[in-house]
mmCIF file of C-alpha atoms and ligand atoms in Angstrom:
data_model
loop_
_atom_site.group_PDB
_atom_site.id
_atom_site.type_symbol
_atom_site.label_atom_id
_atom_site.label_comp_id
_atom_site.label_asym_id
_atom_site.label_seq_id
_atom_site.Cartn_x
_atom_site.Cartn_y
_atom_site.Cartn_z
ATOM 1 C CA MET A 1 -14.334 -20.071 37.776
ATOM 2 C CA LYS A 2 -15.880 -19.972 34.302
ATOM 3 C CA PRO A 3 -14.272 -22.431 31.858
ATOM 4 C CA GLN A 4 -12.108 -20.956 29.149
ATOM 5 C CA ARG A 5 -13.778 -20.842 25.744
ATOM 6 C CA ILE A 6 -11.464 -21.875 22.930
ATOM 7 C CA GLY A 7 -12.136 -21.534 19.211
ATOM 8 C CA ILE A 8 -10.459 -23.992 16.849
ATOM 9 C CA PHE A 9 -10.180 -22.757 13.299
ATOM 10 C CA GLY A 10 -8.623 -25.274 10.929
ATOM 11 C CA GLY A 11 -7.624 -24.643 7.358
ATOM 12 C CA THR A 12 -5.052 -24.800 4.619
ATOM 13 C CA PHE A 13 -4.773 -21.002 4.624
ATOM 14 C CA ASP A 14 -3.125 -20.973 1.194
ATOM 15 C CA PRO A 15 -3.128 -17.975 1.508
ATOM 16 C CA PRO A 16 -5.008 -16.644 4.552
ATOM 17 C CA HIS A 17 -7.457 -13.938 3.411
ATOM 18 C CA VAL A 18 -9.870 -11.397 4.808
ATOM 19 C CA GLY A 19 -12.706 -13.965 4.731
ATOM 20 C CA HIS A 20 -10.766 -16.071 7.248
ATOM 21 C CA LEU A 21 -10.012 -13.057 9.442
ATOM 22 C CA ILE A 22 -13.603 -11.844 9.466
ATOM 23 C CA LEU A 23 -14.827 -15.338 10.310
ATOM 24 C CA ALA A 24 -12.298 -15.608 13.150
ATOM 25 C CA ALA A 25 -12.978 -12.138 14.557
ATOM 26 C CA GLU A 26 -16.768 -12.436 14.384
ATOM 27 C CA ALA A 27 -16.669 -15.910 15.919
ATOM 28 C CA GLN A 28 -14.469 -14.640 18.701
ATOM 29 C CA ASP A 29 -16.849 -11.795 19.434
ATOM 30 C CA GLN A 30 -20.172 -13.599 19.012
ATOM 31 C CA LEU A 31 -19.140 -16.831 20.753
ATOM 32 C CA ARG A 32 -17.194 -14.898 23.418
ATOM 33 C CA LEU A 33 -14.026 -16.895 22.835
ATOM 34 C CA ASP A 34 -11.051 -16.312 25.141
ATOM 35 C CA ARG A 35 -8.590 -17.791 22.656
ATOM 36 C CA LEU A 36 -8.707 -18.564 18.982
ATOM 37 C CA LEU A 37 -6.384 -21.264 17.667
ATOM 38 C CA TRP A 38 -5.550 -21.176 13.979
ATOM 39 C CA VAL A 39 -4.814 -24.816 13.182
ATOM 40 C CA LEU A 40 -2.748 -24.970 10.018
ATOM 41 C CA THR A 41 -3.272 -28.271 8.226
ATOM 42 C CA PRO A 42 -0.108 -29.558 6.535
ATOM 43 C CA ASP A 43 -1.722 -31.896 4.022
ATOM 44 C CA PRO A 44 -5.527 -31.751 4.009
ATOM 45 C CA PRO A 45 -7.165 -35.123 3.225
ATOM 46 C CA HIS A 46 -9.812 -33.452 1.012
ATOM 47 C CA LYS A 47 -7.289 -31.523 -1.106
ATOM 48 C CA GLN A 48 -5.158 -34.450 -2.274
ATOM 49 C CA ASN A 49 -5.351 -33.508 -5.953
ATOM 50 C CA GLN A 50 -4.520 -29.885 -5.387
ATOM 51 C CA ARG A 51 -1.198 -28.099 -5.396
ATOM 52 C CA ILE A 52 -0.471 -26.900 -1.874
ATOM 53 C CA THR A 53 2.155 -24.293 -1.027
ATOM 54 C CA PRO A 54 4.985 -25.651 1.168
ATOM 55 C CA LEU A 55 4.138 -25.617 4.847
ATOM 56 C CA GLU A 56 6.942 -23.289 5.908
ATOM 57 C CA ILE A 57 5.637 -20.605 3.545
ATOM 58 C CA ARG A 58 2.055 -21.023 4.756
ATOM 59 C CA VAL A 59 3.313 -20.711 8.349
ATOM 60 C CA ARG A 60 4.887 -17.354 7.489
ATOM 61 C CA LEU A 61 1.748 -16.205 5.692
ATOM 62 C CA LEU A 62 -0.435 -17.184 8.627
ATOM 63 C CA GLN A 63 1.873 -15.462 11.104
ATOM 64 C CA ALA A 64 1.612 -12.342 8.960
ATOM 65 C CA ALA A 65 -2.202 -12.624 8.906
ATOM 66 C CA ILE A 66 -2.428 -13.024 12.690
ATOM 67 C CA GLY A 67 -0.092 -10.061 13.122
ATOM 68 C CA ASP A 68 -0.289 -8.462 16.555
ATOM 69 C CA ASN A 69 -3.712 -9.860 17.527
ATOM 70 C CA ARG A 70 -2.882 -11.339 20.912
ATOM 71 C CA SER A 71 -5.955 -13.534 21.182
ATOM 72 C CA PHE A 72 -5.188 -15.261 17.873
ATOM 73 C CA GLU A 73 -2.643 -18.097 18.138
ATOM 74 C CA LEU A 74 -0.985 -20.178 15.461
ATOM 75 C CA CYS A 75 -1.470 -23.734 16.684
ATOM 76 C CA ARG A 76 1.017 -26.450 15.695
ATOM 77 C CA VAL A 77 -1.112 -29.409 16.774
ATOM 78 C CA GLU A 78 -1.430 -30.765 13.213
ATOM 79 C CA MET A 79 2.006 -29.680 12.010
ATOM 80 C CA ASP A 80 3.649 -31.556 14.872
ATOM 81 C CA ARG A 81 2.104 -34.954 14.153
ATOM 82 C CA PRO A 82 2.175 -37.169 11.083
ATOM 83 C CA GLY A 83 -0.922 -37.243 8.887
ATOM 84 C CA PRO A 84 -3.642 -37.895 8.076
ATOM 85 C CA HIS A 85 -4.856 -34.889 10.058
ATOM 86 C CA TYR A 86 -8.461 -35.382 11.042
ATOM 87 C CA ALA A 87 -10.370 -32.686 12.918
ATOM 88 C CA VAL A 88 -11.671 -35.207 15.439
ATOM 89 C CA ASP A 89 -8.106 -36.182 16.449
ATOM 90 C CA THR A 90 -7.089 -32.523 16.668
ATOM 91 C CA VAL A 91 -9.973 -31.744 19.018
ATOM 92 C CA ARG A 92 -9.179 -34.816 21.164
ATOM 93 C CA ILE A 93 -5.548 -33.707 21.534
ATOM 94 C CA LEU A 94 -6.495 -30.130 22.377
ATOM 95 C CA LYS A 95 -9.091 -31.311 24.899
ATOM 96 C CA ASP A 96 -6.432 -33.435 26.585
ATOM 97 C CA GLN A 97 -4.174 -30.388 26.786
ATOM 98 C CA VAL A 98 -6.821 -28.064 28.285
ATOM 99 C CA SER A 99 -9.418 -30.427 29.702
ATOM 100 C CA SER A 100 -11.442 -27.783 31.525
ATOM 101 C CA ALA A 101 -12.019 -25.618 28.437
ATOM 102 C CA GLU A 102 -15.083 -25.434 26.235
ATOM 103 C CA MET A 103 -14.220 -26.090 22.603
ATOM 104 C CA PHE A 104 -15.846 -24.420 19.598
ATOM 105 C CA TYR A 105 -14.932 -25.673 16.157
ATOM 106 C CA LEU A 106 -15.187 -23.004 13.435
ATOM 107 C CA ILE A 107 -16.014 -23.588 9.775
ATOM 108 C CA GLY A 108 -17.510 -21.968 6.701
ATOM 109 C CA GLY A 109 -20.890 -23.019 5.310
ATOM 110 C CA ASP A 110 -19.263 -25.088 2.542
ATOM 111 C CA SER A 111 -17.440 -27.147 5.148
ATOM 112 C CA LEU A 112 -20.684 -27.608 7.101
ATOM 113 C CA HIS A 113 -22.243 -29.068 3.973
ATOM 114 C CA ASP A 114 -19.284 -31.452 3.559
ATOM 115 C CA LEU A 115 -19.080 -32.415 7.232
ATOM 116 C CA PRO A 116 -20.815 -35.816 6.839
ATOM 117 C CA THR A 117 -17.905 -36.858 4.566
ATOM 118 C CA TRP A 118 -15.293 -35.987 7.224
ATOM 119 C CA TYR A 119 -13.690 -38.731 9.303
ATOM 120 C CA GLN A 120 -15.874 -39.625 12.339
ATOM 121 C CA PRO A 121 -18.173 -36.574 12.112
ATOM 122 C CA GLN A 122 -20.491 -37.888 14.836
ATOM 123 C CA GLN A 123 -17.627 -38.214 17.322
ATOM 124 C CA LEU A 124 -16.401 -34.750 16.384
ATOM 125 C CA ILE A 125 -19.799 -33.201 17.074
ATOM 126 C CA GLU A 126 -20.087 -35.039 20.393
ATOM 127 C CA LEU A 127 -16.650 -33.845 21.486
ATOM 128 C CA ILE A 128 -17.183 -30.135 20.864
ATOM 129 C CA ASP A 129 -19.344 -27.687 22.783
ATOM 130 C CA GLY A 130 -20.342 -25.720 19.699
ATOM 131 C CA LEU A 131 -19.835 -25.535 15.958
ATOM 132 C CA GLY A 132 -19.411 -21.923 14.797
ATOM 133 C CA VAL A 133 -20.545 -21.589 11.185
ATOM 134 C CA MET A 134 -20.128 -18.585 8.943
ATOM 135 C CA ARG A 135 -22.249 -18.869 5.814
ATOM 136 C CA ARG A 136 -20.531 -18.679 2.465
ATOM 137 C CA PRO A 137 -21.985 -17.665 -0.928
ATOM 138 C CA GLY A 138 -23.340 -20.709 -2.729
ATOM 139 C CA ASP A 139 -23.169 -23.044 0.256
ATOM 140 C CA GLN A 140 -26.126 -25.364 0.622
ATOM 141 C CA VAL A 141 -27.009 -26.073 4.201
ATOM 142 C CA ASP A 142 -30.044 -28.256 4.827
ATOM 143 C CA LEU A 143 -30.175 -28.592 8.598
ATOM 144 C CA SER A 144 -32.767 -31.372 8.744
ATOM 145 C CA GLU A 145 -30.799 -33.457 6.241
ATOM 146 C CA LEU A 146 -27.598 -32.824 8.235
ATOM 147 C CA GLU A 147 -29.358 -33.769 11.471
ATOM 148 C CA GLN A 148 -30.394 -37.093 9.935
ATOM 149 C CA LYS A 149 -26.803 -37.828 8.971
ATOM 150 C CA ILE A 150 -25.247 -36.530 12.204
ATOM 151 C CA PRO A 151 -27.817 -36.627 15.021
ATOM 152 C CA GLY A 152 -27.291 -33.831 17.555
ATOM 153 C CA ILE A 153 -25.517 -31.480 15.163
ATOM 154 C CA ALA A 154 -28.332 -28.922 14.943
ATOM 155 C CA LEU A 155 -28.129 -28.233 18.671
ATOM 156 C CA LYS A 156 -24.393 -27.594 18.418
ATOM 157 C CA ILE A 157 -24.497 -25.153 15.484
ATOM 158 C CA ARG A 158 -24.073 -21.449 16.234
ATOM 159 C CA PHE A 159 -24.443 -19.387 13.064
ATOM 160 C CA ILE A 160 -22.065 -16.454 13.021
ATOM 161 C CA GLU A 161 -23.591 -13.266 11.700
ATOM 162 C CA ALA A 162 -21.413 -11.701 9.039
ATOM 163 C CA PRO A 163 -21.741 -10.437 5.480
ATOM 164 C CA LEU A 164 -21.478 -13.125 2.833
ATOM 165 C CA LEU A 165 -17.965 -12.879 1.433
ATOM 166 C CA GLU A 166 -17.315 -14.241 -1.995
ATOM 167 C CA ILE A 167 -13.605 -14.653 -1.333
ATOM 168 C CA SER A 168 -11.616 -17.865 -1.457
ATOM 169 C CA ALA A 169 -7.943 -18.766 -1.406
ATOM 170 C CA ARG A 170 -8.366 -20.511 -4.745
ATOM 171 C CA GLN A 171 -9.695 -17.323 -6.318
ATOM 172 C CA ILE A 172 -6.808 -15.284 -4.855
ATOM 173 C CA ARG A 173 -4.204 -17.766 -6.128
ATOM 174 C CA GLN A 174 -5.786 -17.540 -9.551
ATOM 175 C CA ARG A 175 -5.842 -13.729 -9.496
ATOM 176 C CA ILE A 176 -2.165 -13.604 -8.558
ATOM 177 C CA SER A 177 -1.124 -16.080 -11.244
ATOM 178 C CA GLU A 178 -3.022 -14.033 -13.831
ATOM 179 C CA GLY A 179 -1.509 -10.751 -12.655
ATOM 180 C CA ARG A 180 -4.891 -9.391 -11.557
ATOM 181 C CA ALA A 181 -5.610 -7.173 -8.547
ATOM 182 C CA TYR A 182 -5.672 -9.054 -5.232
ATOM 183 C CA ARG A 183 -4.024 -6.713 -2.739
ATOM 184 C CA TYR A 184 -7.060 -5.938 -0.592
ATOM 185 C CA TYR A 185 -8.322 -9.520 -0.448
ATOM 186 C CA VAL A 186 -5.544 -10.294 2.032
ATOM 187 C CA PRO A 187 -4.198 -8.466 5.101
ATOM 188 C CA PRO A 188 -1.320 -6.021 4.371
ATOM 189 C CA GLY A 189 1.366 -8.274 5.896
ATOM 190 C CA VAL A 190 0.227 -11.215 3.778
ATOM 191 C CA TYR A 191 0.273 -9.066 0.658
ATOM 192 C CA GLN A 192 3.819 -7.894 1.406
ATOM 193 C CA LEU A 193 5.055 -11.431 1.978
ATOM 194 C CA ILE A 194 3.417 -12.819 -1.173
ATOM 195 C CA GLU A 195 5.103 -10.061 -3.187
ATOM 196 C CA GLU A 196 8.456 -10.552 -1.442
ATOM 197 C CA LEU A 197 8.488 -14.337 -1.901
ATOM 198 C CA GLY A 198 6.813 -14.346 -5.303
ATOM 199 C CA VAL A 199 4.442 -17.148 -4.270
ATOM 200 C CA TYR A 200 1.439 -17.914 -6.493
ATOM 201 C CA HIS A 201 2.850 -15.850 -9.342
ATOM 202 C CA LEU A 202 3.309 -18.799 -11.716
ATOM 203 C CA PRO A 203 0.265 -20.067 -13.638
ATOM 204 C CA SER A 204 -1.158 -22.876 -11.465
ATOM 205 C CA SER A 205 -0.981 -25.438 -14.297
ATOM 206 C CA SER A 206 2.809 -25.028 -14.520
ATOM 207 C CA VAL A 207 3.505 -25.809 -10.861
ATOM 208 C CA MET A 208 3.724 -29.318 -9.460
ATOM 209 C CA ARG A 209 2.077 -30.223 -6.175
ATOM 210 C CA VAL A 210 4.726 -29.778 -3.490
ATOM 211 C CA LYS A 211 4.343 -31.901 -0.366
ATOM 212 C CA SER A 212 5.528 -30.239 2.809
HETATM 213 P P1 LIG B 1 -9.512 -22.919 -1.089
HETATM 214 O O1 LIG B 1 -10.172 -21.887 -1.955
HETATM 215 O O2 LIG B 1 -8.067 -23.170 -1.390
HETATM 216 O O3 LIG B 1 -10.305 -24.205 -0.967
HETATM 217 P P2 LIG B 1 -10.518 -21.528 1.311
HETATM 218 O O4 LIG B 1 -10.560 -20.079 0.966
HETATM 219 O O5 LIG B 1 -11.820 -22.269 1.325
HETATM 220 O O6 LIG B 1 -9.443 -22.305 0.410
HETATM 221 P P3 LIG B 1 -9.499 -22.912 3.636
HETATM 222 O O7 LIG B 1 -8.164 -22.707 4.255
HETATM 223 O O8 LIG B 1 -9.721 -24.167 2.883
HETATM 224 O O9 LIG B 1 -9.795 -21.626 2.699
HETATM 225 O O10 LIG B 1 -10.661 -22.674 4.669
HETATM 226 C C1 LIG B 1 -10.580 -22.765 6.058
HETATM 227 C C2 LIG B 1 -11.992 -22.547 6.577
HETATM 228 O O11 LIG B 1 -12.418 -21.200 6.290
HETATM 229 C C3 LIG B 1 -13.064 -23.468 5.970
HETATM 230 O O12 LIG B 1 -13.925 -23.913 6.995
HETATM 231 C C4 LIG B 1 -13.794 -22.555 4.999
HETATM 232 O O13 LIG B 1 -15.151 -22.954 4.829
HETATM 233 C C5 LIG B 1 -13.705 -21.205 5.714
HETATM 234 N N1 LIG B 1 -13.791 -20.088 4.778
HETATM 235 C C6 LIG B 1 -12.870 -19.737 3.854
HETATM 236 N N2 LIG B 1 -13.263 -18.646 3.167
HETATM 237 C C7 LIG B 1 -14.467 -18.277 3.680
HETATM 238 C C8 LIG B 1 -15.420 -17.224 3.387
HETATM 239 N N3 LIG B 1 -15.189 -16.354 2.411
HETATM 240 N N4 LIG B 1 -16.555 -17.182 4.134
HETATM 241 C C9 LIG B 1 -16.789 -18.098 5.117
HETATM 242 N N5 LIG B 1 -15.939 -19.118 5.432
HETATM 243 C C10 LIG B 1 -14.807 -19.204 4.733
#
């Protein structure tokens, strides 16, 4: 029997937007993934100086983004353990849970550029079967430089073909706080929930970082 192919897509998803959904859907199609796990990170190590929306709200937003897509799953592997939440530990745990599966870690081009600064990047690359990368406007990816820092990474990278999308959660938060149009940057269910809960509507400078 062919091993199951599992995509692991980690993020803060504050809020989830169409860039995330297009990345996930294209990765699923192009890497022929059987399951795609959306791994919500409670308290990302690289966003320590940033205000993060409480976890329970981000869970609801992510559930709304996933909607009725049955091959997308909200994965609690990081929410259910104390931090710091490193990708390498997440992959180890998931591999223990489904040892026969092939694991594909999914990221945007900006994250690929930053990968050498992640915790144990070499071990992460050795653990996974592929690294699905969707390019992002302005990302700088020098594969030979990356290969020097993390030997073996080039062979693992699978670029995902998709239009470059100049959309980020930061930009959406800013648009909302300034009362600008943002509706079609997020899936309909996410838009409805943001409006219902009033999240992101205060100017970002007036809100304290809230730890979940
Ligand atoms: P923020 O603007 O708050 O930093 P973000 O939009 O980058 O957030 P994250 O939750 O931090 O969203 O990202 C999760 C993953 O999705 C990362 O690997 C990131 O590179 C990728 N990603 C996010 N937006 C895009 C996009 N427009 N194109 C390609 N990849 C993206």
